[in-house]
Amino acid sequence: MAGGHRAMAVNMAHVLVIAGSDSSGGAGIARDVETLAAFGIKACLALTAVTVQTHDTVKSVDLCAADLVEAQIRAAFSANPVAAIKIGMLGSCETVKCVAAVLREQAPLPVVLDPVVASSSGRALLSDDAIETMRESLMPLCTLVTPNLPELALLSGGSEADEHQQARDLLEGGVKTLLVKGGHAEGPRAVDTLYQAGEPPLRFEGPRLPGTMRGTGCMLASAIAAGLARGDGLQASVRAAKTHLSERWLAN
Protein backbone atom coordinates (compact mmCIF):
# COMPACT_ATOMS: atom_id res chain seq x y z
CA MET A 1 0.00 0.00 0.00
CA ALA A 2 2.78 2.42 0.90
CA GLY A 3 4.45 1.77 -2.42
CA GLY A 4 1.17 2.46 -4.21
CA HIS A 5 0.80 5.78 -2.42
CA ARG A 6 4.35 6.72 -3.40
CA ALA A 7 3.73 5.85 -7.06
CA MET A 8 0.54 7.91 -7.02
CA ALA A 9 2.35 10.92 -5.56
CA VAL A 10 5.19 10.69 -8.07
CA ASN A 11 2.82 10.38 -11.03
CA MET A 12 0.71 13.40 -10.05
CA ALA A 13 1.43 16.65 -11.82
CA HIS A 14 3.72 18.85 -9.75
CA VAL A 15 4.47 22.56 -9.68
CA LEU A 16 8.14 23.29 -9.10
CA VAL A 17 8.44 26.19 -6.67
CA ILE A 18 11.71 28.15 -6.79
CA ALA A 19 11.60 30.57 -3.86
CA GLY A 20 12.82 31.50 -0.40
CA SER A 21 11.59 30.48 3.03
CA ASP A 22 9.78 32.64 5.58
CA SER A 23 10.15 31.55 9.19
CA SER A 24 6.86 33.25 10.11
CA GLY A 25 4.97 31.15 7.57
CA GLY A 26 3.31 34.27 6.21
CA ALA A 27 4.96 34.27 2.79
CA GLY A 28 7.48 32.41 0.63
CA ILE A 29 7.52 28.67 0.09
CA ALA A 30 5.17 28.02 3.02
CA ARG A 31 2.45 30.05 1.28
CA ASP A 32 3.24 28.46 -2.08
CA VAL A 33 2.86 24.88 -0.84
CA GLU A 34 -0.29 25.77 1.10
CA THR A 35 -1.84 27.35 -2.00
CA LEU A 36 -0.94 24.53 -4.36
CA ALA A 37 -2.41 22.02 -1.92
CA ALA A 38 -5.67 23.98 -1.89
CA PHE A 39 -5.86 23.42 -5.64
CA GLY A 40 -5.03 19.72 -5.32
CA ILE A 41 -1.54 20.15 -6.79
CA LYS A 42 1.68 18.62 -5.45
CA ALA A 43 4.77 20.79 -4.99
CA CYS A 44 8.46 20.12 -5.43
CA LEU A 45 10.95 22.70 -4.24
CA ALA A 46 14.17 24.55 -4.92
CA LEU A 47 15.05 26.76 -1.96
CA THR A 48 16.85 30.00 -2.86
CA ALA A 49 17.17 31.64 0.56
CA VAL A 50 16.55 31.13 4.25
CA THR A 51 15.08 34.19 5.91
CA VAL A 52 14.57 35.03 9.56
CA GLN A 53 11.44 37.14 9.80
CA THR A 54 8.32 37.89 11.74
CA HIS A 55 5.06 39.25 10.36
CA ASP A 56 6.52 42.74 10.82
CA THR A 57 10.14 42.64 9.69
CA VAL A 58 12.89 40.69 7.96
CA LYS A 59 15.73 40.23 10.45
CA SER A 60 18.24 38.39 8.26
CA VAL A 61 18.59 36.68 4.87
CA ASP A 62 20.98 33.84 4.03
CA LEU A 63 21.10 33.21 0.28
CA CYS A 64 21.66 29.72 -1.10
CA ALA A 65 24.55 29.37 -3.52
CA ALA A 66 23.48 29.42 -7.16
CA ASP A 67 24.93 25.96 -7.83
CA LEU A 68 22.90 24.55 -4.92
CA VAL A 69 19.74 26.11 -6.36
CA GLU A 70 20.56 24.61 -9.74
CA ALA A 71 21.13 21.15 -8.23
CA GLN A 72 17.74 21.33 -6.47
CA ILE A 73 15.97 22.29 -9.71
CA ARG A 74 17.57 19.47 -11.66
CA ALA A 75 16.74 16.96 -8.91
CA ALA A 76 13.12 18.10 -8.88
CA PHE A 77 12.84 17.65 -12.64
CA SER A 78 14.38 14.19 -12.47
CA ALA A 79 12.11 13.08 -9.60
CA ASN A 80 8.70 14.37 -10.66
CA PRO A 81 6.47 15.16 -13.65
CA VAL A 82 6.70 18.95 -13.46
CA ALA A 83 3.70 20.55 -15.16
CA ALA A 84 4.41 24.19 -14.29
CA ILE A 85 6.92 26.37 -12.44
CA LYS A 86 6.37 29.15 -9.94
CA ILE A 87 9.32 31.45 -9.23
CA GLY A 88 9.46 33.80 -6.26
CA MET A 89 12.44 35.24 -4.41
CA LEU A 90 15.75 34.59 -6.17
CA GLY A 91 18.02 36.90 -4.16
CA SER A 92 21.12 37.24 -6.33
CA CYS A 93 22.19 37.92 -9.89
CA GLU A 94 23.98 34.54 -10.00
CA THR A 95 20.80 32.68 -9.07
CA VAL A 96 18.76 34.61 -11.65
CA LYS A 97 21.27 33.60 -14.33
CA CYS A 98 21.29 30.00 -13.13
CA VAL A 99 17.50 29.67 -13.19
CA ALA A 100 17.31 31.22 -16.65
CA ALA A 101 20.00 28.83 -17.95
CA VAL A 102 18.20 25.74 -16.63
CA LEU A 103 14.84 26.88 -18.01
CA ARG A 104 16.36 27.33 -21.47
CA GLU A 105 17.43 23.66 -21.38
CA GLN A 106 14.00 22.29 -20.45
CA ALA A 107 11.05 21.58 -22.69
CA PRO A 108 8.69 24.58 -22.61
CA LEU A 109 6.51 24.68 -19.50
CA PRO A 110 4.18 27.30 -18.05
CA VAL A 111 6.30 29.55 -15.82
CA VAL A 112 4.84 32.15 -13.46
CA LEU A 113 7.33 34.67 -12.06
CA ASP A 114 6.48 36.73 -9.00
CA PRO A 115 9.39 39.22 -9.21
CA VAL A 116 10.17 39.63 -5.51
CA VAL A 117 12.44 42.67 -5.13
CA ALA A 118 11.55 43.72 -1.57
CA SER A 119 9.80 42.38 1.51
CA SER A 120 6.45 43.71 2.73
CA SER A 121 8.37 45.67 5.37
CA GLY A 122 10.48 47.31 2.65
CA ARG A 123 13.77 45.42 2.91
CA ALA A 124 15.48 45.01 -0.48
CA LEU A 125 15.67 41.36 -1.53
CA LEU A 126 17.20 41.74 -4.98
CA SER A 127 20.16 43.85 -6.11
CA ASP A 128 20.04 46.33 -8.99
CA ASP A 129 22.21 44.16 -11.26
CA ALA A 130 19.97 41.17 -10.54
CA ILE A 131 16.88 43.20 -11.49
CA GLU A 132 18.45 44.06 -14.84
CA THR A 133 19.44 40.42 -15.43
CA MET A 134 15.93 39.28 -14.51
CA ARG A 135 14.42 41.72 -16.99
CA GLU A 136 16.72 40.74 -19.84
CA SER A 137 17.36 37.01 -19.30
CA LEU A 138 14.58 35.48 -17.20
CA MET A 139 11.37 37.39 -17.80
CA PRO A 140 11.21 36.63 -21.55
CA LEU A 141 11.27 32.90 -20.69
CA CYS A 142 8.19 33.16 -18.46
CA THR A 143 4.56 32.64 -19.40
CA LEU A 144 3.46 35.32 -16.96
CA VAL A 145 5.16 37.92 -14.76
CA THR A 146 3.14 39.29 -11.83
CA PRO A 147 4.63 42.60 -10.57
CA ASN A 148 2.90 44.99 -8.23
CA LEU A 149 3.03 48.67 -9.13
CA PRO A 150 6.38 49.48 -7.41
CA GLU A 151 7.95 46.35 -8.93
CA LEU A 152 6.62 47.30 -12.37
CA ALA A 153 8.32 50.69 -12.09
CA LEU A 154 11.65 49.09 -11.10
CA LEU A 155 11.51 46.41 -13.78
CA SER A 156 10.69 48.92 -16.51
CA GLY A 157 13.71 51.01 -15.59
CA GLY A 158 12.20 53.32 -13.00
CA SER A 159 10.70 55.60 -15.62
CA GLU A 160 8.15 58.25 -14.72
CA ALA A 161 5.68 56.84 -17.26
CA ASP A 162 2.29 55.54 -16.19
CA GLU A 163 1.45 51.87 -15.64
CA HIS A 164 0.29 51.27 -19.20
CA GLN A 165 3.48 52.66 -20.74
CA GLN A 166 5.68 50.77 -18.29
CA ALA A 167 3.87 47.54 -19.20
CA ARG A 168 4.21 48.26 -22.92
CA ASP A 169 7.94 48.90 -22.48
CA LEU A 170 8.40 45.47 -20.89
CA LEU A 171 6.30 43.74 -23.56
CA GLU A 172 8.38 45.40 -26.27
CA GLY A 173 11.48 44.13 -24.43
CA GLY A 174 10.39 40.52 -24.85
CA VAL A 175 8.11 39.81 -21.89
CA LYS A 176 5.19 37.66 -23.03
CA THR A 177 2.47 38.57 -20.54
CA LEU A 178 2.18 40.77 -17.45
CA LEU A 179 -0.38 40.72 -14.69
CA VAL A 180 0.09 44.07 -12.95
CA LYS A 181 -1.30 43.87 -9.43
CA GLY A 182 -3.21 46.89 -8.21
CA GLY A 183 -2.93 46.32 -4.48
CA HIS A 184 -0.78 49.44 -4.03
CA ALA A 185 -3.34 51.68 -5.75
CA GLU A 186 -6.28 53.32 -4.01
CA GLY A 187 -10.02 52.70 -3.97
CA PRO A 188 -12.36 50.07 -2.53
CA ARG A 189 -11.68 47.58 -5.34
CA ALA A 190 -8.30 46.13 -6.32
CA VAL A 191 -7.82 45.95 -10.06
CA ASP A 192 -5.20 43.66 -11.58
CA THR A 193 -4.53 44.24 -15.28
CA LEU A 194 -3.41 41.59 -17.76
CA TYR A 195 -1.20 42.91 -20.56
CA GLN A 196 -0.40 40.86 -23.67
CA ALA A 197 1.25 42.05 -26.86
CA GLY A 198 -1.31 42.89 -29.52
CA GLU A 199 -4.24 42.57 -27.11
CA PRO A 200 -6.20 45.22 -25.20
CA PRO A 201 -5.56 45.23 -21.44
CA LEU A 202 -7.90 42.96 -19.49
CA ARG A 203 -9.01 44.02 -16.00
CA PHE A 204 -9.67 41.62 -13.10
CA GLU A 205 -11.45 43.25 -10.17
CA GLY A 206 -11.73 42.00 -6.61
CA PRO A 207 -12.08 43.29 -3.07
CA ARG A 208 -9.09 45.21 -1.77
CA LEU A 209 -7.33 42.96 0.72
CA PRO A 210 -6.15 44.48 4.01
CA GLY A 211 -2.52 45.56 4.17
CA THR A 212 -2.00 43.27 7.14
CA MET A 213 -2.47 40.14 5.01
CA ARG A 214 0.98 38.92 3.95
CA GLY A 215 1.99 36.56 1.19
CA THR A 216 -0.74 37.60 -1.24
CA GLY A 217 1.74 37.84 -4.12
CA CYS A 218 3.00 34.32 -3.38
CA MET A 219 -0.54 32.97 -3.18
CA LEU A 220 -1.68 34.65 -6.39
CA ALA A 221 1.28 33.42 -8.46
CA SER A 222 1.08 29.90 -7.04
CA ALA A 223 -2.66 29.71 -7.64
CA ILE A 224 -2.17 30.77 -11.26
CA ALA A 225 0.59 28.18 -11.66
CA ALA A 226 -1.77 25.54 -10.25
CA GLY A 227 -4.37 26.41 -12.87
CA LEU A 228 -1.82 26.28 -15.66
CA ALA A 229 -0.54 22.91 -14.37
CA ARG A 230 -4.09 21.57 -14.60
CA GLY A 231 -4.35 22.75 -18.19
CA ASP A 232 -6.65 25.69 -17.54
CA GLY A 233 -6.22 28.74 -19.74
CA LEU A 234 -4.39 31.81 -18.52
CA GLN A 235 -7.46 33.98 -18.02
CA ALA A 236 -9.33 31.20 -16.22
CA SER A 237 -6.30 30.59 -14.00
CA VAL A 238 -6.08 34.29 -13.08
CA ARG A 239 -9.80 34.45 -12.25
CA ALA A 240 -9.59 31.33 -10.08
CA ALA A 241 -6.51 32.71 -8.31
CA LYS A 242 -8.25 36.02 -7.56
CA THR A 243 -11.24 34.13 -6.17
CA HIS A 244 -8.96 32.01 -3.99
CA LEU A 245 -7.31 35.11 -2.48
CA SER A 246 -10.69 36.66 -1.68
CA GLU A 247 -11.90 33.45 -0.02
CA ARG A 248 -8.70 33.17 2.05
CA TRP A 249 -9.13 36.76 3.20
CA LEU A 250 -12.74 36.14 4.26
CA ALA A 251 -11.68 32.95 6.07
CA ASN A 252 -9.09 34.80 8.22
Tab-separated table of C-alpha atoms in Angstrom:
chain	number	residue	atom	x	y	z
A	1	MET	CA	0.000	0.000	0.000
A	2	ALA	CA	2.783	2.422	0.904
A	3	GLY	CA	4.451	1.770	-2.422
A	4	GLY	CA	1.167	2.459	-4.210
A	5	HIS	CA	0.801	5.785	-2.424
A	6	ARG	CA	4.347	6.721	-3.399
A	7	ALA	CA	3.734	5.850	-7.057
A	8	MET	CA	0.536	7.907	-7.025
A	9	ALA	CA	2.351	10.924	-5.559
A	10	VAL	CA	5.187	10.688	-8.068
A	11	ASN	CA	2.817	10.380	-11.026
A	12	MET	CA	0.712	13.396	-10.047
A	13	ALA	CA	1.429	16.651	-11.819
A	14	HIS	CA	3.724	18.853	-9.746
A	15	VAL	CA	4.468	22.558	-9.677
A	16	LEU	CA	8.138	23.286	-9.105
A	17	VAL	CA	8.444	26.188	-6.669
A	18	ILE	CA	11.708	28.149	-6.788
A	19	ALA	CA	11.604	30.569	-3.861
A	20	GLY	CA	12.819	31.504	-0.397
A	21	SER	CA	11.586	30.481	3.028
A	22	ASP	CA	9.778	32.640	5.580
A	23	SER	CA	10.150	31.549	9.194
A	24	SER	CA	6.865	33.252	10.110
A	25	GLY	CA	4.973	31.147	7.573
A	26	GLY	CA	3.315	34.268	6.207
A	27	ALA	CA	4.962	34.266	2.785
A	28	GLY	CA	7.482	32.414	0.633
A	29	ILE	CA	7.522	28.675	0.090
A	30	ALA	CA	5.174	28.022	3.023
A	31	ARG	CA	2.453	30.048	1.284
A	32	ASP	CA	3.242	28.456	-2.078
A	33	VAL	CA	2.861	24.884	-0.839
A	34	GLU	CA	-0.292	25.774	1.102
A	35	THR	CA	-1.841	27.355	-2.002
A	36	LEU	CA	-0.944	24.534	-4.360
A	37	ALA	CA	-2.411	22.016	-1.917
A	38	ALA	CA	-5.669	23.977	-1.887
A	39	PHE	CA	-5.861	23.416	-5.643
A	40	GLY	CA	-5.025	19.716	-5.315
A	41	ILE	CA	-1.536	20.151	-6.789
A	42	LYS	CA	1.676	18.624	-5.449
A	43	ALA	CA	4.775	20.790	-4.985
A	44	CYS	CA	8.460	20.117	-5.433
A	45	LEU	CA	10.950	22.697	-4.242
A	46	ALA	CA	14.173	24.546	-4.916
A	47	LEU	CA	15.049	26.761	-1.963
A	48	THR	CA	16.846	30.002	-2.856
A	49	ALA	CA	17.169	31.645	0.565
A	50	VAL	CA	16.553	31.129	4.254
A	51	THR	CA	15.077	34.190	5.914
A	52	VAL	CA	14.566	35.026	9.560
A	53	GLN	CA	11.444	37.138	9.798
A	54	THR	CA	8.325	37.893	11.738
A	55	HIS	CA	5.061	39.246	10.365
A	56	ASP	CA	6.520	42.737	10.824
A	57	THR	CA	10.137	42.645	9.686
A	58	VAL	CA	12.894	40.688	7.958
A	59	LYS	CA	15.731	40.228	10.449
A	60	SER	CA	18.240	38.389	8.257
A	61	VAL	CA	18.594	36.682	4.869
A	62	ASP	CA	20.979	33.845	4.027
A	63	LEU	CA	21.099	33.208	0.281
A	64	CYS	CA	21.663	29.724	-1.099
A	65	ALA	CA	24.554	29.368	-3.525
A	66	ALA	CA	23.482	29.416	-7.157
A	67	ASP	CA	24.932	25.956	-7.825
A	68	LEU	CA	22.896	24.555	-4.921
A	69	VAL	CA	19.740	26.113	-6.361
A	70	GLU	CA	20.558	24.605	-9.740
A	71	ALA	CA	21.128	21.149	-8.226
A	72	GLN	CA	17.742	21.331	-6.472
A	73	ILE	CA	15.970	22.292	-9.706
A	74	ARG	CA	17.567	19.470	-11.662
A	75	ALA	CA	16.743	16.960	-8.913
A	76	ALA	CA	13.116	18.099	-8.879
A	77	PHE	CA	12.845	17.651	-12.641
A	78	SER	CA	14.379	14.190	-12.474
A	79	ALA	CA	12.107	13.077	-9.601
A	80	ASN	CA	8.699	14.375	-10.659
A	81	PRO	CA	6.471	15.156	-13.652
A	82	VAL	CA	6.698	18.947	-13.458
A	83	ALA	CA	3.701	20.552	-15.160
A	84	ALA	CA	4.410	24.193	-14.287
A	85	ILE	CA	6.920	26.373	-12.443
A	86	LYS	CA	6.373	29.152	-9.941
A	87	ILE	CA	9.322	31.453	-9.233
A	88	GLY	CA	9.465	33.796	-6.262
A	89	MET	CA	12.443	35.238	-4.407
A	90	LEU	CA	15.753	34.590	-6.166
A	91	GLY	CA	18.016	36.902	-4.163
A	92	SER	CA	21.115	37.238	-6.331
A	93	CYS	CA	22.192	37.917	-9.887
A	94	GLU	CA	23.979	34.536	-10.002
A	95	THR	CA	20.799	32.680	-9.070
A	96	VAL	CA	18.756	34.607	-11.649
A	97	LYS	CA	21.269	33.601	-14.327
A	98	CYS	CA	21.287	29.998	-13.126
A	99	VAL	CA	17.496	29.665	-13.190
A	100	ALA	CA	17.311	31.216	-16.651
A	101	ALA	CA	19.996	28.831	-17.950
A	102	VAL	CA	18.204	25.743	-16.627
A	103	LEU	CA	14.841	26.882	-18.014
A	104	ARG	CA	16.359	27.328	-21.473
A	105	GLU	CA	17.429	23.655	-21.378
A	106	GLN	CA	14.001	22.294	-20.454
A	107	ALA	CA	11.046	21.584	-22.686
A	108	PRO	CA	8.690	24.582	-22.612
A	109	LEU	CA	6.513	24.683	-19.504
A	110	PRO	CA	4.177	27.301	-18.047
A	111	VAL	CA	6.304	29.550	-15.822
A	112	VAL	CA	4.838	32.154	-13.456
A	113	LEU	CA	7.329	34.674	-12.064
A	114	ASP	CA	6.483	36.732	-9.002
A	115	PRO	CA	9.390	39.217	-9.209
A	116	VAL	CA	10.173	39.635	-5.508
A	117	VAL	CA	12.444	42.665	-5.132
A	118	ALA	CA	11.551	43.716	-1.572
A	119	SER	CA	9.795	42.381	1.505
A	120	SER	CA	6.451	43.708	2.727
A	121	SER	CA	8.370	45.674	5.366
A	122	GLY	CA	10.477	47.312	2.650
A	123	ARG	CA	13.765	45.422	2.911
A	124	ALA	CA	15.480	45.010	-0.478
A	125	LEU	CA	15.667	41.359	-1.526
A	126	LEU	CA	17.200	41.740	-4.984
A	127	SER	CA	20.159	43.853	-6.111
A	128	ASP	CA	20.038	46.331	-8.993
A	129	ASP	CA	22.206	44.161	-11.255
A	130	ALA	CA	19.967	41.171	-10.544
A	131	ILE	CA	16.875	43.197	-11.490
A	132	GLU	CA	18.453	44.058	-14.840
A	133	THR	CA	19.436	40.424	-15.433
A	134	MET	CA	15.932	39.282	-14.510
A	135	ARG	CA	14.416	41.717	-16.993
A	136	GLU	CA	16.721	40.739	-19.841
A	137	SER	CA	17.364	37.010	-19.297
A	138	LEU	CA	14.585	35.477	-17.200
A	139	MET	CA	11.365	37.390	-17.795
A	140	PRO	CA	11.207	36.630	-21.552
A	141	LEU	CA	11.267	32.899	-20.689
A	142	CYS	CA	8.191	33.164	-18.464
A	143	THR	CA	4.564	32.641	-19.401
A	144	LEU	CA	3.459	35.315	-16.961
A	145	VAL	CA	5.165	37.919	-14.755
A	146	THR	CA	3.136	39.295	-11.825
A	147	PRO	CA	4.627	42.599	-10.568
A	148	ASN	CA	2.895	44.987	-8.227
A	149	LEU	CA	3.034	48.671	-9.126
A	150	PRO	CA	6.385	49.476	-7.410
A	151	GLU	CA	7.952	46.346	-8.934
A	152	LEU	CA	6.622	47.300	-12.369
A	153	ALA	CA	8.321	50.693	-12.094
A	154	LEU	CA	11.646	49.091	-11.102
A	155	LEU	CA	11.506	46.414	-13.776
A	156	SER	CA	10.686	48.923	-16.507
A	157	GLY	CA	13.707	51.008	-15.594
A	158	GLY	CA	12.201	53.315	-12.998
A	159	SER	CA	10.700	55.603	-15.616
A	160	GLU	CA	8.148	58.251	-14.718
A	161	ALA	CA	5.680	56.840	-17.260
A	162	ASP	CA	2.287	55.541	-16.190
A	163	GLU	CA	1.452	51.872	-15.636
A	164	HIS	CA	0.293	51.272	-19.202
A	165	GLN	CA	3.477	52.658	-20.741
A	166	GLN	CA	5.680	50.771	-18.292
A	167	ALA	CA	3.873	47.545	-19.196
A	168	ARG	CA	4.212	48.256	-22.916
A	169	ASP	CA	7.936	48.898	-22.477
A	170	LEU	CA	8.401	45.466	-20.886
A	171	LEU	CA	6.301	43.743	-23.562
A	172	GLU	CA	8.378	45.403	-26.267
A	173	GLY	CA	11.482	44.131	-24.432
A	174	GLY	CA	10.387	40.516	-24.849
A	175	VAL	CA	8.110	39.815	-21.885
A	176	LYS	CA	5.190	37.656	-23.032
A	177	THR	CA	2.470	38.574	-20.544
A	178	LEU	CA	2.179	40.770	-17.448
A	179	LEU	CA	-0.379	40.725	-14.689
A	180	VAL	CA	0.095	44.070	-12.955
A	181	LYS	CA	-1.305	43.870	-9.430
A	182	GLY	CA	-3.211	46.895	-8.210
A	183	GLY	CA	-2.927	46.318	-4.484
A	184	HIS	CA	-0.782	49.435	-4.031
A	185	ALA	CA	-3.335	51.675	-5.755
A	186	GLU	CA	-6.277	53.325	-4.014
A	187	GLY	CA	-10.018	52.697	-3.973
A	188	PRO	CA	-12.362	50.070	-2.535
A	189	ARG	CA	-11.680	47.585	-5.343
A	190	ALA	CA	-8.299	46.131	-6.317
A	191	VAL	CA	-7.824	45.949	-10.060
A	192	ASP	CA	-5.195	43.661	-11.583
A	193	THR	CA	-4.527	44.244	-15.280
A	194	LEU	CA	-3.410	41.593	-17.761
A	195	TYR	CA	-1.203	42.912	-20.558
A	196	GLN	CA	-0.402	40.858	-23.670
A	197	ALA	CA	1.255	42.054	-26.859
A	198	GLY	CA	-1.305	42.890	-29.519
A	199	GLU	CA	-4.245	42.566	-27.109
A	200	PRO	CA	-6.201	45.217	-25.198
A	201	PRO	CA	-5.560	45.232	-21.435
A	202	LEU	CA	-7.896	42.962	-19.487
A	203	ARG	CA	-9.012	44.016	-16.002
A	204	PHE	CA	-9.668	41.625	-13.105
A	205	GLU	CA	-11.446	43.249	-10.167
A	206	GLY	CA	-11.726	42.004	-6.613
A	207	PRO	CA	-12.076	43.294	-3.066
A	208	ARG	CA	-9.094	45.209	-1.771
A	209	LEU	CA	-7.332	42.962	0.724
A	210	PRO	CA	-6.151	44.478	4.010
A	211	GLY	CA	-2.521	45.562	4.168
A	212	THR	CA	-2.001	43.273	7.137
A	213	MET	CA	-2.467	40.135	5.009
A	214	ARG	CA	0.979	38.923	3.950
A	215	GLY	CA	1.990	36.559	1.189
A	216	THR	CA	-0.743	37.605	-1.238
A	217	GLY	CA	1.739	37.836	-4.124
A	218	CYS	CA	2.998	34.319	-3.379
A	219	MET	CA	-0.545	32.968	-3.185
A	220	LEU	CA	-1.678	34.646	-6.392
A	221	ALA	CA	1.282	33.420	-8.457
A	222	SER	CA	1.076	29.896	-7.039
A	223	ALA	CA	-2.663	29.706	-7.642
A	224	ILE	CA	-2.168	30.774	-11.263
A	225	ALA	CA	0.595	28.182	-11.661
A	226	ALA	CA	-1.767	25.544	-10.246
A	227	GLY	CA	-4.372	26.406	-12.869
A	228	LEU	CA	-1.820	26.275	-15.665
A	229	ALA	CA	-0.537	22.913	-14.375
A	230	ARG	CA	-4.093	21.567	-14.598
A	231	GLY	CA	-4.350	22.750	-18.195
A	232	ASP	CA	-6.650	25.691	-17.543
A	233	GLY	CA	-6.223	28.741	-19.741
A	234	LEU	CA	-4.386	31.813	-18.517
A	235	GLN	CA	-7.456	33.983	-18.017
A	236	ALA	CA	-9.330	31.201	-16.217
A	237	SER	CA	-6.296	30.590	-14.002
A	238	VAL	CA	-6.076	34.287	-13.077
A	239	ARG	CA	-9.796	34.449	-12.248
A	240	ALA	CA	-9.590	31.332	-10.081
A	241	ALA	CA	-6.514	32.714	-8.310
A	242	LYS	CA	-8.252	36.020	-7.556
A	243	THR	CA	-11.242	34.133	-6.167
A	244	HIS	CA	-8.957	32.014	-3.992
A	245	LEU	CA	-7.310	35.108	-2.477
A	246	SER	CA	-10.687	36.659	-1.676
A	247	GLU	CA	-11.898	33.454	-0.024
A	248	ARG	CA	-8.704	33.165	2.047
A	249	TRP	CA	-9.133	36.756	3.201
A	250	LEU	CA	-12.743	36.136	4.257
A	251	ALA	CA	-11.683	32.948	6.074
A	252	ASN	CA	-9.086	34.797	8.217
